Amino acid sequence: MAKTYFTEDHEWLRVEGGVATVGITDYAQEQLGDLVFVDLPELGKKLAKGDTAVVVESVKAASDVYAPVDGEVTEANTALSSDPSLVNSAATSDGWLWKMKLADESQLEGLLDEAAYKAHIG
Amino acid sequence: MTGDDSKHLPLEDLHLAAGARFGAFAGWSMPLTYPAGVMKEHLHTREHAGLFDISHMRLFEISGPGAEALLNRACPFDAGALEISQSKYTFFLNEAAGIIDDLIVTRLGRQRFMVVANAGNADADEKHLRQLALDFGTKGDFEAKGEFDAKVDALDRVFLAIQGAEAWAALSRAGIETGSLLFMHGFEPRENWFMSRSGYTGEDGFEIGLLEAEARNLVAKLLEDERVMWVGLAARDSLRLEAGLCLHGLDITPEIDPASAGLMWAIPKEVRASGAFIGADALRAILERGPAQKRVGLKPEGRQPVRAGAALFDADGNPAGHVTSGGFGPSAGHPVAMGYVLTALAKPGTKLFAEVRATKIPVDINPLPFTPHRYRKG
């Protein structure tokens, strides 16, 4: 059974079998506006919590998306290369950014659940 | 986000009601986007009509027997050659021929001109004019008096732009006929109104300065028309960038002269040769030796935008220049940018590389504009 976590930096993680699918929240995509490019991570890249994993670019600006936990990139959402607007239209489903194998599942305990995230964005 | 000291638009309540997202620009809290989003706002402007609140820009009226002479001193152009209702794009230059601001000057009458200046430079512009005008008629500060027998008034107006293929039709439906007005012409259709056929999107369009109460009426009428939608500063920026138009503060600055910026078309030949404008000697010296760098359009390969500040390199990895404006062009369908490169490289087709996050992205020097201008010239 997959469990979903959130960060204060407006990312979501869906964790199943030690692998997290990561994306940005609907609130974040709304703040960014229409995305025109997503700079995806290379497969096998080792990310430490807080590293820039992905850069999402709107018409106007580039914004970093940070790794919410430590891990290794196992997949990137290549559908975004041809259609970055998927992040706007389906931020929490088809607009996912990358998948990573978790290095330390105990890091998940420090993340927010949905209720706490909703309180965070007010 | 906007601090307490930012200036607020007189129509801010209308933007809030329309769901605008605000951001700081040139000391103002400005609508950046509306719920439609920058992409739709941009495309809607080109296809139909976009309504922009540009009240952050400042209108100056310059009048009096010395108005023409004052403008000929302040700007590298020939105010005397302007016919009534004709507008010209020009600049204020400093002594080094750097661009203090770019502006549009329109002759309203024999001894009266309207100057439209950028928000971020309005105070510098005011100071510049104050040094020249004998009678600077605002805010009671008369300690500095210039030599020209002219009066300068900063007008308190709401300033709206309506831009796009259907702008004229939407204005007509709102009771404002634009029929005989051509691109780069302006006049006073009513008391305290100033209207010109101009804009900063590359499209046909109009800019209207008017008092707040009348502006509220006009906005209400325009927004009843489904061809018209509010468009924010984000799309204004992508529209002007596709149109190859300079944004002061990025593409042109007090350190950049009109020759490097590729804006010499705005300076008539006789003025170049013998005009007594501020910065004339410096500009002539630059023209004589040739500018070291030139402004060019840049088209990045692929979809990744290349933005202001990115360094440019030639094929051998030598520094070639830098990007001053960049983003995505919704109508062009690809990233678009502008920047300065060494004069020898400033030719369409030259391949360069922009450094973005430690990778080098190939960029082609591209003719400007990226999208053809559609001005109504006659």
Coordinates of C-alpha atoms in Angstrom, one line a residue:
Chain A
M1 CA 0.0 0.0 0.0
A2 CA 1.5 3.3 -1.1
K3 CA 1.8 6.1 1.3
T4 CA 2.1 9.8 0.3
Y5 CA 4.2 12.3 2.1
F6 CA 4.7 16.1 1.5
T7 CA 7.5 18.6 2.1
E8 CA 7.4 22.2 3.1
D9 CA 9.0 22.9 -0.2
H10 CA 5.8 21.8 -2.0
E11 CA 6.9 18.4 -3.1
W12 CA 5.0 15.1 -2.8
L13 CA 6.4 11.6 -2.5
R14 CA 4.5 8.4 -3.1
V15 CA 6.4 5.6 -1.5
E16 CA 5.9 1.9 -2.4
G17 CA 8.4 -0.9 -1.9
G18 CA 11.3 1.3 -1.0
V19 CA 10.9 3.5 -4.1
A20 CA 9.5 7.1 -4.0
T21 CA 7.8 8.8 -6.9
V22 CA 8.4 12.5 -6.5
G23 CA 6.5 15.5 -7.9
I24 CA 5.5 19.0 -7.0
T25 CA 2.1 19.8 -5.5
D26 CA -0.8 21.4 -7.2
Y27 CA -0.2 24.5 -5.1
A28 CA 3.4 24.7 -6.4
Q29 CA 2.5 24.3 -10.1
E30 CA -0.1 27.1 -9.6
Q31 CA 2.5 29.4 -8.1
L32 CA 5.0 28.6 -10.9
G33 CA 2.5 29.1 -13.8
D34 CA 2.8 27.4 -17.2
L35 CA 5.9 25.2 -17.4
V36 CA 7.8 25.1 -20.6
F37 CA 10.8 22.9 -19.7
V38 CA 11.7 20.3 -17.1
D39 CA 15.4 19.6 -16.6
L40 CA 15.3 15.9 -15.5
P41 CA 17.9 14.0 -13.5
E42 CA 20.1 11.3 -15.0
L43 CA 19.4 7.7 -14.1
G44 CA 21.6 6.4 -11.3
K45 CA 22.3 9.9 -10.0
K46 CA 22.8 9.8 -6.2
L47 CA 20.9 12.5 -4.5
A48 CA 21.3 13.7 -0.9
K49 CA 18.4 15.4 0.8
G50 CA 18.4 19.0 -0.2
D51 CA 20.2 18.6 -3.5
T52 CA 18.7 20.1 -6.6
A53 CA 17.1 17.1 -8.3
V54 CA 15.1 18.8 -11.1
V55 CA 14.8 22.4 -12.5
V56 CA 11.3 23.3 -13.6
E57 CA 11.2 26.3 -15.9
S58 CA 8.1 28.5 -16.5
V59 CA 7.8 31.1 -19.2
K60 CA 9.3 33.6 -16.8
A61 CA 11.7 31.8 -14.4
A62 CA 13.6 28.7 -13.4
S63 CA 12.9 27.0 -10.1
D64 CA 14.8 24.2 -8.3
V65 CA 13.1 21.1 -7.0
Y66 CA 15.1 19.5 -4.1
A67 CA 15.5 15.9 -3.2
P68 CA 13.3 15.4 -0.2
V69 CA 15.3 12.5 1.1
D70 CA 18.5 10.6 0.2
G71 CA 18.4 8.1 -2.7
E72 CA 19.3 7.1 -6.2
V73 CA 17.3 8.1 -9.3
T74 CA 15.8 5.0 -10.9
E75 CA 13.5 6.7 -13.5
A76 CA 12.7 10.1 -14.8
N77 CA 9.4 11.1 -16.4
T78 CA 10.5 11.5 -20.0
A79 CA 6.9 12.3 -21.1
L80 CA 7.7 15.8 -19.7
S81 CA 10.4 16.3 -22.3
S82 CA 7.8 16.7 -25.0
D83 CA 5.0 18.0 -22.7
P84 CA 6.1 19.9 -19.7
S85 CA 2.6 21.2 -19.2
L86 CA 1.7 17.8 -17.7
V87 CA 3.1 19.2 -14.5
N88 CA 0.4 21.9 -14.6
S89 CA -2.5 19.7 -15.7
A90 CA -1.7 16.7 -13.5
A91 CA 0.9 17.6 -10.9
T92 CA 0.1 14.7 -8.6
S93 CA -0.4 12.0 -11.2
D94 CA 1.0 12.0 -14.8
G95 CA 3.1 15.1 -14.0
W96 CA 5.4 13.2 -11.6
L97 CA 9.1 14.2 -12.0
W98 CA 11.4 11.3 -10.9
K99 CA 11.5 8.0 -9.0
M100 CA 14.2 7.3 -6.5
K101 CA 15.3 4.2 -4.4
L102 CA 15.4 5.4 -0.9
A103 CA 18.7 5.2 1.0
D104 CA 17.2 5.5 4.4
E105 CA 13.5 5.1 4.9
S106 CA 13.6 6.5 8.4
Q107 CA 14.0 10.0 6.8
L108 CA 10.4 9.7 5.8
E109 CA 9.4 10.2 9.4
G110 CA 10.4 13.9 9.2
L111 CA 8.1 14.7 6.3
L112 CA 4.5 16.0 6.4
D113 CA 1.3 14.1 5.9
E114 CA -1.5 15.6 3.8
A115 CA -3.2 17.3 6.7
A116 CA 0.0 18.9 7.9
Y117 CA 0.9 20.1 4.3
K118 CA -2.6 21.6 3.9
A119 CA -2.1 23.5 7.2
H120 CA 1.3 24.6 5.9
I121 CA 0.0 26.2 2.8
G122 CA -3.0 27.6 4.7
Chain B
M1 CA 6.9 39.5 -2.7
T2 CA 5.8 43.1 -2.5
G3 CA 6.9 45.1 0.5
D4 CA 5.0 47.8 2.3
D5 CA 6.8 50.5 0.4
S6 CA 5.8 49.4 -3.1
K7 CA 3.4 51.7 -5.0
H8 CA 0.0 50.4 -5.8
L9 CA -2.0 50.8 -9.0
P10 CA -5.1 52.9 -8.7
L11 CA -7.1 50.0 -10.2
E12 CA -5.6 47.4 -7.9
D13 CA -9.0 46.4 -6.6
L14 CA -10.1 45.4 -10.2
H15 CA -7.0 43.2 -10.6
L16 CA -7.6 41.6 -7.2
A17 CA -11.2 40.9 -8.2
A18 CA -9.9 39.4 -11.5
G19 CA -7.7 37.0 -9.5
A20 CA -4.4 38.5 -10.4
R21 CA -1.2 37.2 -8.9
F22 CA 1.0 40.2 -7.9
G23 CA 4.7 40.7 -7.9
A24 CA 7.2 43.6 -7.5
F25 CA 8.4 45.4 -10.5
A26 CA 10.2 48.8 -10.6
G27 CA 8.9 49.7 -7.2
W28 CA 5.3 48.8 -8.0
S29 CA 3.1 46.0 -7.0
M30 CA 2.0 44.7 -10.4
P31 CA -0.3 42.0 -11.7
L32 CA 2.0 39.4 -13.1
T33 CA -0.6 36.9 -14.3
Y34 CA -4.3 36.3 -14.1
P35 CA -6.0 32.9 -13.7
A36 CA -5.8 32.2 -17.4
G37 CA -2.0 32.0 -17.1
V38 CA 0.9 33.6 -19.0
M39 CA 0.6 31.2 -22.0
K40 CA -3.1 31.9 -22.7
E41 CA -2.7 35.6 -21.9
H42 CA 0.1 35.9 -24.4
L43 CA -1.6 33.9 -27.2
H44 CA -4.9 35.7 -26.6
T45 CA -3.2 39.1 -27.0
R46 CA -1.9 38.2 -30.4
E47 CA -5.1 36.6 -31.6
H48 CA -7.7 38.8 -30.0
A49 CA -7.1 41.7 -27.5
G50 CA -5.1 41.9 -24.2
L51 CA -5.8 44.7 -21.7
F52 CA -2.8 45.8 -19.7
D53 CA -2.7 48.2 -16.7
I54 CA 0.6 50.1 -17.3
S55 CA -0.1 52.9 -14.9
H56 CA 3.3 52.3 -13.4
M57 CA 4.6 54.1 -16.5
R58 CA 4.7 57.9 -16.3
L59 CA 3.3 60.5 -18.6
F60 CA 5.1 63.9 -18.8
E61 CA 3.7 66.9 -20.6
I62 CA 6.3 69.3 -21.8
S63 CA 5.0 72.7 -23.0
G64 CA 6.1 76.2 -23.7
P65 CA 8.1 78.1 -26.3
G66 CA 11.3 76.2 -25.4
A67 CA 9.7 72.7 -25.4
E68 CA 11.1 71.8 -28.8
A69 CA 14.6 73.0 -27.8
L70 CA 14.4 71.2 -24.5
L71 CA 13.6 67.9 -26.2
N72 CA 16.3 68.3 -28.8
R73 CA 18.8 68.7 -25.9
A74 CA 17.4 65.8 -23.8
C75 CA 17.0 63.4 -26.7
P76 CA 18.9 62.5 -29.8
F77 CA 16.1 63.4 -32.2
D78 CA 14.5 66.3 -34.0
A79 CA 11.4 67.4 -32.2
G80 CA 10.9 70.1 -34.8
A81 CA 10.4 67.4 -37.5
L82 CA 7.5 65.9 -35.6
E83 CA 4.1 66.8 -37.0
I84 CA 1.1 67.2 -34.7
S85 CA 0.0 63.8 -33.5
Q86 CA 3.2 62.1 -34.7
S87 CA 5.1 59.9 -32.1
K88 CA 8.8 59.0 -32.1
Y89 CA 10.7 56.4 -30.1
T90 CA 13.8 58.0 -28.6
F91 CA 15.9 58.1 -25.4
F92 CA 17.4 60.2 -22.7
L93 CA 21.2 59.7 -22.9
N94 CA 23.8 60.5 -20.3
E95 CA 27.1 62.3 -21.2
A96 CA 28.7 58.9 -22.1
A97 CA 25.7 58.2 -24.5
G98 CA 24.4 55.6 -22.1
I99 CA 20.7 55.1 -22.2
I100 CA 19.0 56.6 -19.1
D101 CA 15.6 55.6 -20.4
D102 CA 13.8 54.9 -23.7
L103 CA 10.6 56.8 -24.3
I104 CA 7.9 57.8 -26.8
V105 CA 7.5 61.5 -27.6
T106 CA 4.3 62.7 -29.3
R107 CA 3.6 66.2 -30.5
L108 CA 0.3 67.3 -29.1
G109 CA 0.4 70.9 -30.3
R110 CA 2.7 73.6 -31.6
Q111 CA 4.4 74.0 -28.2
R112 CA 3.2 70.8 -26.4
F113 CA 4.6 67.3 -26.3
M114 CA 3.7 64.1 -24.4
V115 CA 6.5 61.9 -23.1
V116 CA 5.8 58.4 -22.0
A117 CA 8.6 57.0 -19.8
N118 CA 9.3 53.7 -17.9
A119 CA 8.3 53.2 -14.3
G120 CA 11.7 52.3 -13.0
N121 CA 13.3 55.4 -14.5
A122 CA 10.5 57.9 -13.9
D123 CA 12.4 59.6 -11.1
A124 CA 15.6 59.7 -13.0
D125 CA 13.7 61.1 -16.0
E126 CA 12.1 63.7 -13.9
K127 CA 15.4 64.8 -12.5
H128 CA 16.8 64.9 -16.0
L129 CA 14.0 67.1 -17.3
R130 CA 14.1 69.2 -14.2
Q131 CA 17.7 70.1 -14.9
L132 CA 16.7 71.4 -18.3
A133 CA 13.3 73.1 -17.8
L134 CA 13.0 76.6 -16.5
D135 CA 9.6 75.8 -15.0
F136 CA 9.1 72.3 -13.6
G137 CA 5.5 72.4 -12.6
T138 CA 5.2 69.6 -10.1
K139 CA 5.3 69.3 -6.3
G140 CA 6.5 72.8 -5.8
D141 CA 10.2 72.1 -6.0
F142 CA 11.6 74.9 -8.1
E143 CA 15.2 75.2 -6.7
A144 CA 16.7 73.7 -9.8
K145 CA 16.0 75.6 -13.0
G146 CA 17.2 74.8 -16.4
E147 CA 17.8 77.0 -19.4
F148 CA 14.8 76.1 -21.5
D149 CA 11.6 78.1 -21.4
A150 CA 9.4 75.1 -20.9
K151 CA 7.2 73.6 -18.3
V152 CA 7.2 70.0 -17.4
D153 CA 4.2 68.3 -15.7
A154 CA 4.1 64.8 -14.5
L155 CA 0.5 63.8 -15.1
D156 CA -1.5 61.7 -12.7
R157 CA -3.2 59.2 -15.0
V158 CA -4.3 55.6 -15.2
F159 CA -2.5 54.2 -18.2
L160 CA -4.0 51.3 -20.1
A161 CA -2.8 49.4 -23.1
I162 CA -5.1 47.4 -25.3
Q163 CA -3.1 45.3 -27.7
G164 CA -3.8 42.7 -30.4
A165 CA -5.5 42.1 -33.7
E166 CA -8.9 42.9 -32.3
A167 CA -7.9 45.8 -30.1
W168 CA -9.4 48.4 -32.5
A169 CA -12.7 46.5 -32.8
A170 CA -13.0 46.1 -29.0
L171 CA -12.4 49.9 -28.6
S172 CA -14.9 50.6 -31.3
R173 CA -17.5 48.6 -29.5
A174 CA -16.7 50.5 -26.3
G175 CA -17.5 53.7 -28.2
I176 CA -13.9 54.7 -29.1
E177 CA -13.3 55.0 -32.8
T178 CA -9.7 54.6 -33.8
G179 CA -10.2 54.5 -37.6
S180 CA -7.8 57.2 -38.9
L181 CA -5.2 56.9 -36.2
L182 CA -2.0 55.2 -37.5
F183 CA 0.8 53.4 -35.7
M184 CA 3.1 55.8 -33.8
H185 CA 0.5 58.6 -33.7
G186 CA -1.3 60.0 -30.7
F187 CA -3.7 62.7 -29.7
E188 CA -6.1 63.9 -27.0
P189 CA -9.5 62.5 -27.9
R190 CA -11.1 64.1 -24.9
E191 CA -10.1 66.4 -22.1
N192 CA -7.4 64.8 -19.9
W193 CA -7.2 61.8 -22.3
F194 CA -4.2 60.8 -24.3
M195 CA -4.5 58.0 -26.8
S196 CA -1.8 56.6 -29.1
R197 CA -1.7 53.8 -31.5
S198 CA 1.4 52.1 -30.1
G199 CA 2.4 49.4 -27.6
Y200 CA 5.1 47.0 -26.7
T201 CA 3.8 43.7 -28.0
G202 CA 4.6 43.8 -31.7
E203 CA 0.8 43.9 -32.4
D204 CA -1.5 46.6 -33.5
G205 CA -2.7 48.3 -30.3
F206 CA -3.4 51.4 -28.3
E207 CA -2.3 53.1 -25.1
I208 CA -4.7 55.3 -23.3
G209 CA -3.9 57.7 -20.4
L210 CA -7.0 59.0 -18.6
L211 CA -8.4 59.9 -15.2
E212 CA -9.2 57.1 -12.8
A213 CA -13.0 57.4 -12.8
E214 CA -13.1 57.3 -16.6
A215 CA -10.6 54.5 -16.7
R216 CA -13.0 52.4 -14.5
N217 CA -15.8 53.0 -17.0
L218 CA -13.6 52.1 -20.0
V219 CA -12.3 48.9 -18.4
A220 CA -15.8 47.8 -17.5
K221 CA -17.0 48.3 -21.1
L222 CA -13.9 46.6 -22.6
L223 CA -14.2 43.6 -20.3
E224 CA -17.9 43.1 -21.4
D225 CA -16.4 42.1 -24.7
E226 CA -15.3 38.5 -24.8
R227 CA -12.4 39.4 -27.2
V228 CA -10.8 41.3 -24.3
M229 CA -9.0 39.8 -21.3
W230 CA -6.7 41.2 -18.6
V231 CA -3.0 40.4 -19.4
G232 CA -0.3 40.6 -16.8
L233 CA 3.3 41.7 -16.8
A234 CA 4.6 38.2 -17.4
A235 CA 3.0 38.0 -20.8
R236 CA 3.9 41.6 -21.5
D237 CA 7.5 40.5 -21.1
S238 CA 7.2 37.4 -23.4
L239 CA 5.3 39.5 -26.0
R240 CA 7.9 42.2 -26.1
L241 CA 10.8 39.7 -26.2
E242 CA 9.3 37.9 -29.2
A243 CA 8.8 41.3 -30.8
G244 CA 12.5 42.0 -30.3
L245 CA 11.8 45.1 -28.2
C246 CA 14.2 46.2 -25.5
L247 CA 13.4 46.3 -21.8
H248 CA 15.2 49.1 -20.1
G249 CA 17.2 47.8 -17.2
L250 CA 18.0 44.6 -19.0
D251 CA 18.6 45.0 -22.7
I252 CA 19.5 48.7 -22.5
T253 CA 21.0 50.5 -19.5
P254 CA 22.9 53.6 -18.7
E255 CA 26.0 51.6 -19.6
I256 CA 24.7 50.8 -23.1
D257 CA 24.7 53.2 -26.0
P258 CA 22.2 53.3 -28.9
A259 CA 24.9 52.1 -31.4
S260 CA 25.6 48.9 -29.4
A261 CA 21.9 48.4 -28.8
G262 CA 21.2 48.5 -32.5
L263 CA 18.9 51.4 -32.0
M264 CA 20.5 53.9 -34.3
W265 CA 17.4 53.8 -36.6
A266 CA 15.8 56.1 -33.9
I267 CA 18.4 58.8 -34.5
P268 CA 18.1 60.8 -37.7
K269 CA 21.3 61.2 -39.8
E270 CA 21.4 65.0 -39.4
V271 CA 21.1 64.7 -35.6
R272 CA 23.9 62.1 -35.5
A273 CA 26.1 64.5 -37.5
S274 CA 25.3 67.8 -35.8
G275 CA 22.7 67.4 -33.1
A276 CA 23.5 69.1 -29.7
F277 CA 21.9 66.5 -27.6
I278 CA 23.4 65.3 -24.3
G279 CA 25.9 62.5 -25.1
A280 CA 26.4 63.6 -28.7
D281 CA 30.2 63.7 -28.5
A282 CA 30.4 60.3 -26.8
L283 CA 28.0 58.8 -29.3
R284 CA 30.0 60.2 -32.3
A285 CA 33.2 58.8 -30.8
I286 CA 31.5 55.4 -30.4
L287 CA 30.3 55.5 -34.0
E288 CA 33.7 56.4 -35.3
R289 CA 35.5 53.5 -33.7
G290 CA 32.5 51.1 -34.0
P291 CA 30.7 49.5 -31.0
A292 CA 32.7 46.7 -29.4
Q293 CA 29.5 44.6 -28.9
K294 CA 26.1 44.5 -30.4
R295 CA 22.6 43.4 -29.4
V296 CA 21.3 40.3 -31.2
G297 CA 18.4 37.9 -31.0
L298 CA 19.3 34.4 -29.7
K299 CA 17.5 31.2 -30.5
P300 CA 18.4 28.3 -28.1
E301 CA 18.2 24.8 -29.6
G302 CA 15.6 22.6 -28.0
R303 CA 13.1 23.7 -25.4
Q304 CA 15.4 24.8 -22.5
P305 CA 15.1 28.6 -21.9
V306 CA 18.3 30.6 -21.7
R307 CA 17.8 33.5 -19.4
A308 CA 19.2 36.9 -18.5
G309 CA 22.8 36.7 -17.1
A310 CA 23.8 33.5 -18.9
A311 CA 27.3 33.8 -20.4
L312 CA 27.9 33.2 -24.1
F313 CA 30.8 31.4 -25.7
D314 CA 32.0 30.8 -29.2
A315 CA 32.7 27.4 -30.7
D316 CA 36.2 27.4 -29.3
G317 CA 35.0 28.2 -25.8
N318 CA 36.1 31.9 -25.8
P319 CA 33.8 34.4 -24.1
A320 CA 31.5 35.9 -26.7
G321 CA 29.0 37.9 -24.7
H322 CA 26.0 37.5 -22.4
V323 CA 22.2 37.2 -22.4
T324 CA 20.2 40.2 -21.3
S325 CA 16.6 38.8 -21.7
G326 CA 15.4 35.3 -22.2
G327 CA 12.5 33.1 -21.7
F328 CA 10.0 31.1 -23.7
G329 CA 8.1 32.5 -26.7
P330 CA 4.6 31.1 -26.6
S331 CA 3.8 32.2 -30.1
A332 CA 7.3 31.3 -31.5
G333 CA 6.9 27.9 -29.8
H334 CA 10.5 27.8 -28.7
P335 CA 12.8 29.6 -26.2
V336 CA 13.7 33.2 -27.2
A337 CA 16.4 35.5 -25.9
M338 CA 18.4 38.6 -26.6
G339 CA 21.9 39.6 -25.6
Y340 CA 25.1 41.3 -26.5
V341 CA 27.9 39.6 -28.5
L342 CA 31.2 40.8 -29.8
T343 CA 30.6 42.8 -33.0
A344 CA 32.5 40.3 -35.2
L345 CA 30.1 37.6 -34.1
A346 CA 26.9 39.6 -34.5
K347 CA 25.6 38.0 -37.6
P348 CA 22.5 35.9 -38.1
G349 CA 23.4 32.2 -38.2
T350 CA 26.5 32.4 -36.0
K351 CA 26.5 29.5 -33.6
L352 CA 27.3 30.2 -29.9
F353 CA 26.8 28.4 -26.7
A354 CA 25.0 29.6 -23.5
E355 CA 26.1 28.3 -20.2
V356 CA 23.1 27.2 -18.1
R357 CA 23.6 25.3 -14.9
A358 CA 27.1 24.2 -16.0
T359 CA 26.0 22.8 -19.4
K360 CA 26.5 24.6 -22.7
I361 CA 23.3 25.0 -24.7
P362 CA 23.8 25.7 -28.5
V363 CA 22.2 29.0 -29.5
D364 CA 21.9 30.6 -32.9
I365 CA 22.0 34.3 -33.5
N366 CA 18.6 34.9 -34.9
P367 CA 17.2 38.0 -36.7
L368 CA 14.8 40.1 -34.6
P369 CA 11.8 40.0 -34.2
F370 CA 11.0 36.4 -33.5
T371 CA 7.3 37.0 -34.5
P372 CA 6.5 39.5 -37.2
H373 CA 5.3 42.9 -36.2
R374 CA 1.7 43.6 -37.2
Y375 CA 1.5 47.4 -36.8
R376 CA -1.2 49.4 -38.6
K377 CA 0.9 51.8 -40.6
G378 CA -1.6 52.9 -43.2

